[in-house]
Coordinates of C-alpha atoms and ligand atoms in Angstrom, one line a residue:
Chain A
X1 CA -35.1 -6.0 4.8
X2 CA -35.9 -6.4 1.1
X3 CA -34.2 -9.3 -0.7
X4 CA -33.8 -9.1 -4.5
X5 CA -32.7 -12.2 -6.4
X6 CA -30.5 -11.3 -9.4
X7 CA -29.4 -14.9 -9.9
X8 CA -31.9 -15.5 -12.7
X9 CA -31.0 -12.3 -14.7
X10 CA -28.7 -13.2 -17.6
X11 CA -25.7 -10.9 -17.6
X12 CA -24.0 -10.0 -20.9
X13 CA -21.2 -12.5 -21.0
X14 CA -17.8 -11.4 -22.4
X15 CA -16.5 -15.0 -22.7
X16 CA -17.7 -17.8 -24.9
X17 CA -16.6 -20.7 -22.7
X18 CA -18.8 -21.6 -19.8
X19 CA -17.4 -20.5 -16.5
X20 CA -18.6 -21.7 -13.1
X21 CA -20.7 -19.2 -11.3
X22 CA -20.3 -18.4 -7.6
X23 CA -23.2 -17.5 -5.4
X24 CA -22.7 -14.4 -3.3
X25 CA -24.8 -12.1 -1.1
X26 CA -24.2 -8.4 -0.7
X27 CA -26.1 -5.7 1.1
X28 CA -26.0 -2.7 -1.2
X29 CA -27.3 0.6 0.1
X30 CA -29.4 -1.2 2.7
X31 CA -31.0 -3.9 0.5
X32 CA -29.8 -7.4 0.4
X33 CA -29.0 -8.9 -3.0
X34 CA -28.0 -12.4 -4.2
X35 CA -25.9 -12.9 -7.3
X36 CA -24.3 -15.7 -9.2
X37 CA -21.2 -14.3 -10.7
X38 CA -18.0 -15.3 -12.4
X39 CA -14.9 -15.1 -10.3
X40 CA -13.3 -12.3 -12.2
X41 CA -16.1 -9.8 -11.8
X42 CA -15.0 -6.8 -9.8
X43 CA -17.2 -5.1 -7.3
X44 CA -17.2 -2.0 -9.6
X45 CA -18.4 -4.0 -12.6
X46 CA -21.1 -5.7 -10.5
X47 CA -22.4 -2.4 -9.2
X48 CA -22.3 -0.6 -12.6
X49 CA -23.2 -3.4 -15.0
X50 CA -25.4 -5.7 -13.0
X51 CA -27.1 -3.3 -10.7
X52 CA -26.9 -0.3 -12.9
X53 CA -25.6 1.8 -10.1
X54 CA -23.5 4.0 -12.3
X55 CA -22.7 6.6 -9.8
X56 CA -19.4 4.9 -9.0
X57 CA -17.1 5.6 -11.9
X58 CA -14.5 3.6 -13.7
X59 CA -11.8 6.3 -14.1
X60 CA -8.7 4.1 -14.5
X61 CA -9.6 0.5 -13.3
X62 CA -6.2 0.3 -11.7
X63 CA -6.5 1.9 -8.2
X64 CA -4.9 5.1 -9.4
X65 CA -7.8 7.6 -9.4
X66 CA -10.3 6.9 -6.7
X67 CA -13.4 7.5 -8.9
X68 CA -14.7 4.1 -8.0
X69 CA -14.5 4.7 -4.2
X70 CA -17.3 3.0 -2.2
X71 CA -17.7 2.0 1.4
X72 CA -17.4 -1.7 2.2
X73 CA -18.4 -2.5 5.8
X74 CA -18.1 1.2 6.4
X75 CA -14.5 1.5 5.1
X76 CA -13.6 3.3 1.9
X77 CA -12.1 1.1 -0.8
X78 CA -11.4 1.1 -4.5
X79 CA -14.2 -1.0 -6.0
X80 CA -12.1 -1.6 -9.2
X81 CA -9.5 -3.6 -7.3
X82 CA -12.0 -5.7 -5.2
X83 CA -13.2 -9.0 -6.6
X84 CA -17.0 -9.3 -6.0
X85 CA -16.6 -12.9 -4.8
X86 CA -14.2 -11.7 -2.1
X87 CA -16.8 -9.1 -0.9
X88 CA -19.4 -11.9 -0.1
X89 CA -21.5 -10.9 2.9
X90 CA -20.3 -7.3 3.0
X91 CA -22.4 -4.2 3.3
X92 CA -21.7 -1.8 0.4
X93 CA -22.6 1.8 0.3
X94 CA -22.3 3.8 -2.9
X95 CA -23.1 7.4 -3.7
X96 CA -26.7 6.4 -4.5
X97 CA -27.1 5.3 -0.9
X98 CA -26.0 8.4 1.0
X99 CA -29.0 10.7 0.7
X100 CA -32.0 10.1 3.0
X101 CA -34.9 10.4 0.5
X102 CA -34.7 13.9 -0.8
X103 CA -32.5 15.0 2.1
X104 CA -28.9 15.2 0.8
X105 CA -26.1 13.9 2.9
X106 CA -24.3 16.8 4.5
X107 CA -21.2 16.2 2.3
X108 CA -23.4 16.2 -0.8
X109 CA -24.9 19.6 0.3
X110 CA -21.4 20.9 1.1
X111 CA -20.0 20.0 -2.3
X112 CA -22.9 22.0 -3.9
X113 CA -22.4 24.9 -1.4
X114 CA -18.7 25.1 -2.0
X115 CA -18.9 24.5 -5.8
X116 CA -16.5 21.6 -5.2
X117 CA -16.9 20.2 -8.7
X118 CA -16.7 21.1 -12.3
X119 CA -17.4 18.1 -14.6
X120 CA -18.5 16.0 -11.6
X121 CA -16.9 12.8 -12.8
X122 CA -14.8 12.4 -9.7
X123 CA -17.5 13.6 -7.3
X124 CA -19.2 10.3 -6.3
X125 CA -15.8 8.9 -5.4
X126 CA -14.8 12.1 -3.6
X127 CA -17.9 12.1 -1.5
X128 CA -17.8 8.4 -0.6
X129 CA -14.1 8.9 0.3
X130 CA -14.9 11.8 2.5
X131 CA -17.5 9.7 4.3
X132 CA -14.8 7.1 5.0
X133 CA -12.4 9.8 6.0
X134 CA -14.8 11.2 8.6
X135 CA -15.4 7.7 10.1
X136 CA -11.6 7.0 10.3
X137 CA -11.2 10.2 12.5
X138 CA -7.6 10.7 11.5
X139 CA -7.9 14.2 9.9
X140 CA -7.9 17.2 12.3
X141 CA -6.6 20.0 10.1
X142 CA -7.1 21.1 6.5
X143 CA -3.6 19.8 5.7
X144 CA -4.8 16.5 7.1
X145 CA -7.9 16.5 5.0
X146 CA -5.9 17.4 1.9
X147 CA -3.4 14.5 2.5
X148 CA -6.1 12.0 3.4
X149 CA -8.2 12.9 0.4
X150 CA -5.3 12.4 -1.9
X151 CA -6.6 9.0 -3.1
X152 CA -9.1 10.9 -5.1
X153 CA -7.8 12.6 -8.2
X154 CA -9.8 15.5 -9.7
X155 CA -8.9 16.2 -13.3
X156 CA -10.7 19.5 -13.2
X157 CA -8.6 20.6 -10.2
X158 CA -11.4 21.4 -7.8
X159 CA -9.1 20.5 -4.9
X160 CA -9.3 23.7 -2.9
X161 CA -13.1 23.6 -2.9
X162 CA -13.2 19.9 -2.1
X163 CA -11.0 20.4 0.9
X164 CA -13.2 23.4 2.0
X165 CA -16.4 21.4 1.7
X166 CA -15.1 18.4 3.6
X167 CA -13.4 20.6 6.3
X168 CA -16.6 22.5 6.8
X169 CA -18.7 19.3 7.4
X170 CA -16.0 18.1 9.8
X171 CA -16.0 21.4 11.7
X172 CA -12.3 22.1 10.9
X173 CA -11.5 25.8 10.8
X174 CA -9.8 27.1 7.6
X175 CA -6.0 26.9 7.9
X176 CA -4.2 29.9 9.1
X177 CA -1.2 30.8 6.9
X178 CA 1.3 28.1 7.6
X179 CA 4.5 29.3 9.4
X180 CA 7.8 28.6 7.9
X181 CA 8.9 25.1 9.1
X182 CA 11.4 25.2 11.9
X183 CA 13.2 22.1 10.8
X184 CA 13.7 20.1 7.6
X185 CA 10.2 19.1 6.4
X186 CA 9.4 15.6 5.1
X187 CA 7.6 15.8 1.9
X188 CA 4.1 14.3 2.4
X189 CA 4.3 15.1 6.1
X190 CA 1.1 16.7 7.5
X191 CA 1.9 20.1 8.9
X192 CA -0.9 22.1 10.2
Chain B
X1 CA -8.8 -11.3 -16.8
X2 CA -8.4 -15.0 -17.6
X3 CA -10.9 -17.4 -16.0
X4 CA -9.7 -18.8 -12.7
X5 CA -11.0 -21.0 -9.9
X6 CA -11.7 -19.6 -6.5
X7 CA -12.1 -20.8 -2.9
X8 CA -12.3 -19.0 0.4
X9 CA -11.2 -21.3 3.2
X10 CA -11.7 -20.2 6.8
X11 CA -8.8 -22.0 8.4
X12 CA -5.1 -21.9 7.7
X13 CA -4.6 -25.6 7.1
X14 CA -7.4 -25.7 4.5
X15 CA -5.7 -22.7 2.7
X16 CA -2.4 -24.5 2.7
X17 CA -4.1 -27.5 1.1
X18 CA -6.1 -25.4 -1.4
X19 CA -3.0 -23.6 -2.7
X20 CA -1.7 -27.0 -3.9
X21 CA -4.9 -28.0 -5.7
X22 CA -4.0 -28.8 -9.4
X23 CA -0.9 -26.7 -9.0
X24 CA 0.5 -25.8 -12.4
X25 CA 3.9 -24.0 -12.7
X26 CA 2.9 -22.0 -15.8
X27 CA -0.3 -20.6 -14.1
X28 CA 0.7 -20.9 -10.4
X29 CA -2.1 -20.7 -7.8
X30 CA -2.0 -17.6 -5.6
X31 CA -3.3 -16.4 -2.3
X32 CA -5.6 -13.4 -2.5
X33 CA -5.5 -10.8 0.2
X34 CA -6.5 -7.2 -0.5
X35 CA -6.1 -7.8 -4.2
X36 CA -4.7 -4.3 -4.8
X37 CA -1.7 -5.6 -6.6
X38 CA -2.7 -9.1 -7.7
X39 CA -6.1 -8.1 -9.2
X40 CA -4.4 -5.2 -11.1
X41 CA -1.7 -7.5 -12.5
X42 CA -4.3 -10.1 -13.5
X43 CA -6.2 -7.4 -15.4
X44 CA -2.9 -6.5 -17.2
X45 CA -2.4 -10.3 -17.9
X46 CA 1.0 -10.1 -16.2
X47 CA -0.1 -12.7 -13.6
X48 CA -2.6 -15.4 -14.5
X49 CA -3.1 -17.8 -11.7
X50 CA -5.3 -20.9 -12.4
X51 CA -6.8 -20.6 -8.9
X52 CA -7.1 -17.9 -6.2
X53 CA -7.2 -19.0 -2.5
X54 CA -8.9 -16.1 -0.8
X55 CA -7.2 -15.8 2.6
X56 CA -9.3 -12.9 4.0
X57 CA -11.3 -15.3 6.1
X58 CA -8.3 -16.6 8.0
X59 CA -7.8 -15.5 11.6
X60 CA -4.5 -13.7 10.8
X61 CA -5.5 -10.1 11.2
X62 CA -4.6 -9.4 14.8
X63 CA -1.9 -7.1 16.1
X64 CA -0.6 -8.4 19.4
X65 CA 2.4 -8.5 21.8
X66 CA 5.0 -11.3 21.5
X67 CA 6.3 -13.1 24.6
X68 CA 9.5 -11.1 24.5
X69 CA 7.7 -7.7 24.4
X70 CA 7.8 -7.1 20.7
X71 CA 4.9 -6.9 18.3
X72 CA 3.3 -9.4 16.1
X73 CA 1.5 -8.0 13.0
X74 CA -0.9 -10.4 11.4
X75 CA -0.3 -11.0 7.7
X76 CA -3.9 -10.0 7.1
X77 CA -4.0 -6.9 9.3
X78 CA -4.6 -4.0 6.9
X79 CA -1.9 -1.4 6.3
X80 CA -4.1 1.4 7.6
X81 CA -5.0 -0.5 10.8
X82 CA -1.3 -1.3 11.3
X83 CA -0.2 2.3 10.8
X84 CA -2.8 3.8 13.2
X85 CA -2.5 1.0 15.9
X86 CA -1.6 2.7 19.2
X87 CA 1.2 0.2 19.9
X88 CA 2.7 0.6 16.4
X89 CA 2.6 4.4 16.4
X90 CA 4.0 4.7 19.9
X91 CA 6.7 1.9 19.8
X92 CA 7.5 1.8 16.1
X93 CA 6.6 5.2 14.6
X94 CA 9.0 4.6 11.7
X95 CA 6.5 1.9 10.5
X96 CA 3.5 4.3 10.9
X97 CA 5.3 7.0 8.9
X98 CA 6.4 4.6 6.1
X99 CA 2.9 3.1 5.7
X100 CA 1.2 6.5 5.7
X101 CA 3.7 7.8 3.0
X102 CA 2.5 5.0 0.7
X103 CA -0.5 4.5 -1.7
X104 CA -3.8 6.2 -0.7
X105 CA -6.2 5.8 2.2
X106 CA -8.5 3.5 0.2
X107 CA -5.6 1.3 -0.8
X108 CA -4.2 1.2 2.7
X109 CA -7.6 0.1 3.9
X110 CA -7.6 -2.9 1.5
X111 CA -3.9 -3.7 1.4
X112 CA -2.7 -6.4 3.9
X113 CA 0.8 -6.5 5.5
X114 CA 1.6 -9.9 3.8
X115 CA 0.5 -8.6 0.4
X116 CA 2.6 -5.5 0.8
X117 CA 5.7 -7.6 1.1
X118 CA 4.9 -9.5 -2.0
X119 CA 3.8 -6.6 -4.2
X120 CA 5.6 -6.6 -7.5
X121 CA 7.8 -4.0 -9.2
X122 CA 6.2 -1.0 -10.9
X123 CA 8.7 -1.3 -13.9
X124 CA 6.6 -0.1 -16.9
X125 CA 8.0 -2.9 -19.0
X126 CA 7.0 -5.5 -16.5
X127 CA 3.4 -4.3 -16.9
X128 CA 3.5 -4.2 -20.7
X129 CA 3.0 -7.7 -21.9
X130 CA 3.9 -6.6 -25.5
X131 CA 7.7 -6.2 -24.7
X132 CA 10.4 -8.5 -23.3
X133 CA 10.9 -8.7 -19.6
X134 CA 13.1 -11.2 -17.7
X135 CA 11.0 -10.9 -14.6
X136 CA 7.7 -11.7 -16.4
X137 CA 9.1 -14.0 -19.0
X138 CA 12.5 -15.4 -18.0
X139 CA 15.1 -15.3 -20.7
X140 CA 13.2 -12.9 -22.9
X141 CA 15.5 -9.9 -22.1
X142 CA 15.2 -6.7 -20.2
X143 CA 13.4 -3.8 -22.0
X144 CA 14.3 -1.3 -19.3
X145 CA 18.0 -1.3 -19.9
X146 CA 18.6 1.5 -22.4
X147 CA 14.9 2.5 -22.0
X148 CA 12.9 4.7 -19.7
X149 CA 14.7 4.2 -16.3
X150 CA 13.6 7.1 -14.1
X151 CA 12.2 4.7 -11.5
X152 CA 14.9 2.0 -11.8
X153 CA 17.7 0.8 -9.5
X154 CA 21.0 2.4 -8.8
X155 CA 22.2 -0.4 -6.4
X156 CA 22.3 -4.2 -6.6
X157 CA 21.0 -4.4 -10.2
X158 CA 22.1 -7.0 -12.7
X159 CA 22.4 -7.2 -16.5
X160 CA 19.2 -9.2 -16.3
X161 CA 17.0 -6.8 -14.4
X162 CA 17.2 -3.3 -13.0
X163 CA 13.8 -3.1 -11.3
X164 CA 13.1 -1.7 -7.9
X165 CA 10.9 -3.0 -5.1
X166 CA 8.2 -0.4 -4.7
X167 CA 7.2 -0.8 -1.0
X168 CA 7.4 1.8 1.7
X169 CA 6.3 -0.4 4.5
X170 CA 9.2 -2.9 3.7
X171 CA 11.8 -0.2 4.1
X172 CA 10.7 0.5 7.7
X173 CA 10.5 -3.3 8.4
X174 CA 14.1 -3.7 7.1
X175 CA 15.4 -0.9 9.3
X176 CA 13.5 -2.3 12.4
X177 CA 14.9 -5.8 11.8
X178 CA 11.5 -7.5 11.4
X179 CA 11.1 -11.3 10.9
X180 CA 8.6 -12.9 8.5
X181 CA 6.8 -16.0 9.7
X182 CA 5.6 -18.4 7.0
X183 CA 3.8 -21.7 6.9
X184 CA 3.1 -24.4 4.3
X185 CA 1.8 -27.9 4.3
X186 CA 5.5 -28.8 4.8
X187 CA 5.9 -26.9 8.0
X188 CA 6.7 -23.5 9.5
X189 CA 9.8 -21.3 9.2
X190 CA 11.0 -17.8 10.0
X191 CA 12.8 -15.5 7.6
X192 CA 15.0 -12.5 8.6
X193 CA 13.7 -9.5 6.8
X194 CA 17.1 -9.0 5.1
X195 CA 16.8 -12.5 3.6
X196 CA 13.2 -12.2 2.5
X197 CA 13.6 -10.1 -0.7
X198 CA 16.5 -10.8 -3.0
X199 CA 18.6 -9.2 -5.6
X200 CA 17.8 -10.0 -9.3
X201 CA 21.0 -11.7 -10.3
X202 CA 20.2 -14.0 -13.2
X203 CA 16.8 -15.1 -11.9
X204 CA 14.8 -11.8 -11.6
X205 CA 11.6 -13.8 -11.8
X206 CA 12.0 -14.5 -8.1
X207 CA 11.4 -11.4 -6.0
X208 CA 11.7 -13.1 -2.7
X209 CA 12.8 -16.4 -1.1
X210 CA 9.2 -17.5 -0.4
X211 CA 8.1 -20.7 -2.0
X212 CA 4.9 -20.7 -4.1
X213 CA 3.0 -22.8 -1.5
X214 CA 4.1 -20.8 1.5
X215 CA 1.7 -18.5 3.3
X216 CA 2.9 -15.5 5.3
X217 CA 1.2 -15.7 8.7
X218 CA 2.9 -13.0 10.8
X219 CA 5.5 -10.3 10.8
X220 CA 7.2 -9.8 14.1
X221 CA 9.0 -6.7 15.4
X222 CA 11.7 -7.2 18.0
X223 CA 11.2 -5.5 21.4
X224 CA 14.6 -3.8 21.3
X225 CA 13.6 -1.8 18.1
X226 CA 11.1 0.1 20.2
X227 CA 14.2 2.0 21.6
X228 CA 14.3 3.9 18.3
X229 CA 10.8 5.5 18.9
X230 CA 12.1 8.9 19.9
X231 CA 14.3 9.4 16.8
X232 CA 12.6 7.9 13.7
X233 CA 12.0 9.6 10.4
X234 CA 10.8 8.2 7.0
X235 CA 11.6 10.6 4.1
X236 CA 9.9 9.8 0.8
X237 CA 10.8 11.8 -2.3
X238 CA 8.5 11.4 -5.3
X239 CA 7.1 13.1 -8.4
X240 CA 4.1 14.5 -6.5
X241 CA 3.5 15.1 -2.8
X242 CA 1.2 12.2 -2.2
X243 CA -0.1 9.0 -3.9
X244 CA 3.0 8.3 -5.9
X245 CA 5.8 5.7 -5.6
X246 CA 9.1 6.7 -4.2
X247 CA 12.0 7.8 -6.4
X248 CA 14.1 7.6 -3.3
X249 CA 13.1 7.0 0.3
X250 CA 15.1 6.8 3.5
X251 CA 14.1 5.3 6.8
X252 CA 16.3 6.3 9.7
X253 CA 16.1 5.3 13.3
X254 CA 18.5 6.4 16.0
X255 CA 19.1 6.0 19.7
X256 CA 20.9 8.9 21.4
X257 CA 22.4 8.9 24.9
X258 CA 22.1 11.8 27.4
X259 CA 25.2 13.5 26.0
X260 CA 23.6 13.5 22.5
X261 CA 25.8 10.7 21.2
X262 CA 24.3 8.2 18.7
X263 CA 24.4 4.8 20.3
X264 CA 22.5 2.8 17.7
X265 CA 21.6 3.6 14.1
X266 CA 19.5 1.9 11.4
X267 CA 19.1 3.2 7.9
X268 CA 17.3 1.6 5.0
X269 CA 16.7 3.0 1.5
X270 CA 13.7 2.5 -0.7
X271 CA 13.2 3.1 -4.4
X272 CA 16.9 2.3 -5.2
X273 CA 17.2 -1.5 -5.5
X274 CA 15.4 -4.8 -5.9
X275 CA 15.0 -4.9 -2.1
X276 CA 15.2 -2.4 0.8
X277 CA 18.8 -1.4 1.0
X278 CA 20.7 -1.7 4.3
X279 CA 24.4 -1.7 5.0
X280 CA 25.3 -2.4 8.6
X281 CA 28.9 -1.1 8.1
X282 CA 27.5 2.3 7.1
X283 CA 25.3 2.4 10.2
X284 CA 28.3 1.5 12.4
X285 CA 30.0 4.7 11.4
X286 CA 27.4 6.5 13.5
X287 CA 27.8 4.4 16.6
X288 CA 29.3 6.3 19.5
X289 CA 29.6 9.5 17.4
X290 CA 28.2 13.0 18.0
X291 CA 25.9 13.9 15.1
X292 CA 27.3 16.3 12.5
X293 CA 26.8 16.8 8.8
X294 CA 30.3 15.7 7.6
X295 CA 29.7 12.4 9.4
X296 CA 26.3 12.0 7.8
X297 CA 27.9 12.6 4.4
X298 CA 30.4 9.8 5.0
X299 CA 27.5 7.5 6.0
X300 CA 25.7 8.5 2.8
X301 CA 28.9 7.7 0.8
X302 CA 29.2 4.3 2.5
X303 CA 25.5 3.5 1.9
X304 CA 25.7 4.4 -1.8
X305 CA 29.1 2.8 -2.5
X306 CA 29.0 1.2 -5.9
X307 CA 25.8 3.1 -7.0
X308 CA 25.4 3.2 -10.7
X309 CA 22.8 5.0 -12.7
X310 CA 21.1 3.9 -15.9
X311 CA 21.3 7.3 -17.6
X312 CA 17.8 8.7 -16.9
X313 CA 18.0 7.8 -13.2
X314 CA 21.6 9.1 -12.5
X315 CA 20.0 11.9 -10.5
X316 CA 18.9 9.4 -7.9
X317 CA 22.5 9.0 -6.6
X318 CA 22.7 12.7 -5.7
X319 CA 19.1 12.7 -4.5
X320 CA 19.7 9.7 -2.2
X321 CA 22.9 11.2 -0.9
X322 CA 21.2 14.4 0.1
X323 CA 18.1 12.6 1.4
X324 CA 20.3 10.4 3.8
X325 CA 21.9 13.6 5.2
X326 CA 18.6 15.3 5.6
X327 CA 16.8 12.4 7.2
X328 CA 19.6 11.9 9.7
X329 CA 19.5 15.6 10.6
X330 CA 15.8 15.3 11.1
X331 CA 15.9 12.1 13.2
X332 CA 18.5 13.6 15.6
X333 CA 15.8 16.2 16.4
X334 CA 12.9 13.8 16.9
X335 CA 10.3 11.6 15.3
X336 CA 7.8 12.3 12.5
X337 CA 4.8 9.9 12.2
X338 CA 3.3 11.5 9.1
X339 CA 0.0 11.4 10.9
X340 CA -2.2 14.5 11.2
X341 CA -1.8 14.9 15.0
X342 CA -3.8 18.2 15.1
X343 CA -2.3 21.6 16.0
X344 CA -1.0 21.0 19.6
X345 CA 0.7 17.7 19.2
X346 CA 2.1 18.5 15.7
X347 CA 3.8 21.5 17.3
X348 CA 5.1 19.2 20.0
X349 CA 6.5 16.7 17.6
X350 CA 8.4 19.5 15.9
X351 CA 10.4 20.4 19.0
Ligands
FAD1 C1 -2.3 3.1 -7.3 C2 -1.4 2.4 -6.3 C3 -0.4 3.1 -5.6 C4 0.3 2.4 -4.6 N1 1.3 3.1 -4.0 C5 2.1 2.5 -3.1 C6 3.1 3.2 -2.4 O1 3.3 4.4 -2.6 N2 3.8 2.5 -1.5 C7 3.6 1.2 -1.2 O2 4.3 0.6 -0.4 N3 2.7 0.5 -1.9 C8 1.9 1.1 -2.8 N4 1.0 0.4 -3.5 C9 1.0 -1.0 -3.4 C10 0.1 -1.6 -2.3 O3 0.7 -1.2 -1.0 C11 0.1 -3.1 -2.5 O4 -0.6 -3.4 -3.6 C12 -0.5 -3.8 -1.3 O5 0.2 -3.6 -0.1 C13 -0.6 -5.3 -1.6 O6 -1.3 -5.9 -0.5 P1 -2.7 -6.8 -0.9 O7 -3.1 -7.3 0.4 O8 -3.6 -5.9 -1.6 O9 -2.0 -7.9 -1.8 P2 -2.7 -8.8 -3.0 O10 -2.8 -7.9 -4.2 O11 -3.9 -9.5 -2.5 O12 -1.5 -9.8 -3.1 C14 -0.2 -9.4 -3.6 C15 0.7 -10.7 -3.7 O13 0.9 -11.2 -2.4 C16 0.4 -12.6 -2.3 N5 -0.1 -12.7 -0.9 C17 -0.9 -11.9 -0.3 N6 -1.0 -12.2 1.0 C18 -0.2 -13.3 1.2 C19 0.1 -14.1 2.3 N7 -0.4 -13.9 3.5 N8 1.0 -15.1 2.1 C20 1.5 -15.4 0.9 N9 1.2 -14.7 -0.2 C21 0.4 -13.6 0.0 C22 -0.6 -12.7 -3.4 O14 -0.7 -14.1 -3.8 C23 0.0 -11.8 -4.5 O15 1.0 -12.5 -5.2 C24 0.1 1.1 -4.4 C25 -0.9 0.4 -5.1 C26 -1.6 1.0 -6.0 C27 -2.7 0.2 -6.7
SF4_2 S1 13.9 -4.1 -15.2 FE1 13.3 -6.1 -14.6 S2 11.1 -5.9 -14.5 FE2 11.8 -4.2 -15.7 S3 11.9 -4.9 -17.9 FE3 13.9 -5.4 -17.0 S4 13.6 -7.5 -16.3 FE4 11.6 -6.7 -16.5
FES3 S1 -11.4 3.3 -11.2 FE1 -10.8 2.5 -9.3 S2 -9.2 3.8 -8.7 FE2 -9.6 4.5 -10.7
FES4 S1 -14.9 17.7 -11.0 FE1 -14.1 17.0 -12.9 S2 -12.7 15.5 -12.3 FE2 -13.2 16.4 -10.5

């Protein structure tokens, strides 16, 4: 495994007072990296500003959009709300780490095939989120996919195509027309 | 974010010492769990701890059985792992349903059970450091009163603060009669869920009865609350169908005898007060009764007794009244877990 040492690179510092630096180690897309960082650096800022992995997007910086979704130890999280020091020792996968050489990840290919994007800004987060969704194994219907992809907002409104792309890769058949509910429905309930 | 010191102890005793290091009341040290609320509030400069004690390395993430047959949820077990845990979803499906109605899958993966209890209000004025807020800056005034109040309280508010507690998970824990286990360098204690969160009164800066140096270690669910598993529903009403905080939510858990009579009932409301709202005398109206809509309406009246809107949120009183009736109708029929159970079992759970 490659080890790159980023400790000596001088990051642009937004503060004038000297702050203590904390050593951390992260495996990002299969490569181990060491950093010395200030406590307040988020995982998202570390990925984007230090490592120049700008696929993960900063849509809101408050956990409200999902554009920053990455996998940490295989689980999808919002990188904007994770302090990098708190991720010490974790394995991080970003959109840049999903393809195998020139071979796209099946979800990347499905997003192209289904035209599941317009501007593409939300797409890296959508795809990382879908990878996490598949690992969790909790979605079994298109309604389930839609609900469990709701942590990723798409300003362009490509939702129907996104649900189609993810469902296809998961082998979920397109939804039949839902029947009228037989009893009072709870909003947010997953009905298939 | 302001500069802050950081440590990541790996045992509980060390964390309880670390939280006291150079403790300063104006910039109180905080425990860091998932960070989904604390990091956000630090970015907004609403909270500015001098030191974070990262508790993610503590061995407090298990979900296990208690000696009396109840369940013990580790403070650091994640909301997602709690909701999907086989014991939780079979014995306390109300909790599964409430957790899955909250936040997003990513946030539920990060968020811990302890942190969920201590999340702060979503009052816009609390987040806006440019305006007065008694909760953020005691004595400065409340900007919400007379302002934008769509999300604010209709029950238990004071002239000092009309904020609501935003959690879904806590509403289910209130209905199920959970207990919160806490520890500090001074010792251990247990807090009844009803006594954990507080009403604002004239000290809205205190959301809970937890002291600054106390760590939540476990949340326990009593064995007898598993008897509600067959008739549990969490109804959350919000401005969009997913990934939004509750305007009003209702957790209802019933036990029915063979004749269809309600023998036990628990109801808690979310989105309406500074804490999950329960009224045992309203629940008692259901005990021994056959379910019917007029009775449910009386229960709703009793639960909402004294409700007062702030103008823009007056609609919540009617909304809550209807939601209580609807959730009781639904709970008599069965249980909803808000999980995607797939075609066959979804059909079953609808019977
Ligand atoms: C966009 C968005 C939408 C959301 N929607 C919902 C929703 O619909 N419903 C809902 O219920 N929640 C919602 N949430 C809130 C989310 O559930 C909470 O932020 C989360 O549960 C907090 O847990 P955490 O582990 O991340 O806590 P942290 O952010 O790490 O900590 C929160 C507070 O708890 C303290 N703390 C943490 N653990 C302990 C402990 N063991 N002992 C003592 N103190 C502790 C910290 O010091 C801090 O003060 C949402 C959040 C976001 C960002
Ligand atoms: S309602 Fe409470 S939190 Fe909101 S501005 Fe008033 S005092 Fe602050
Ligand atoms: S940038 Fe992280 S959720 Fe929006
Ligand atoms: S494709 Fe533009 S935001 Fe989703």
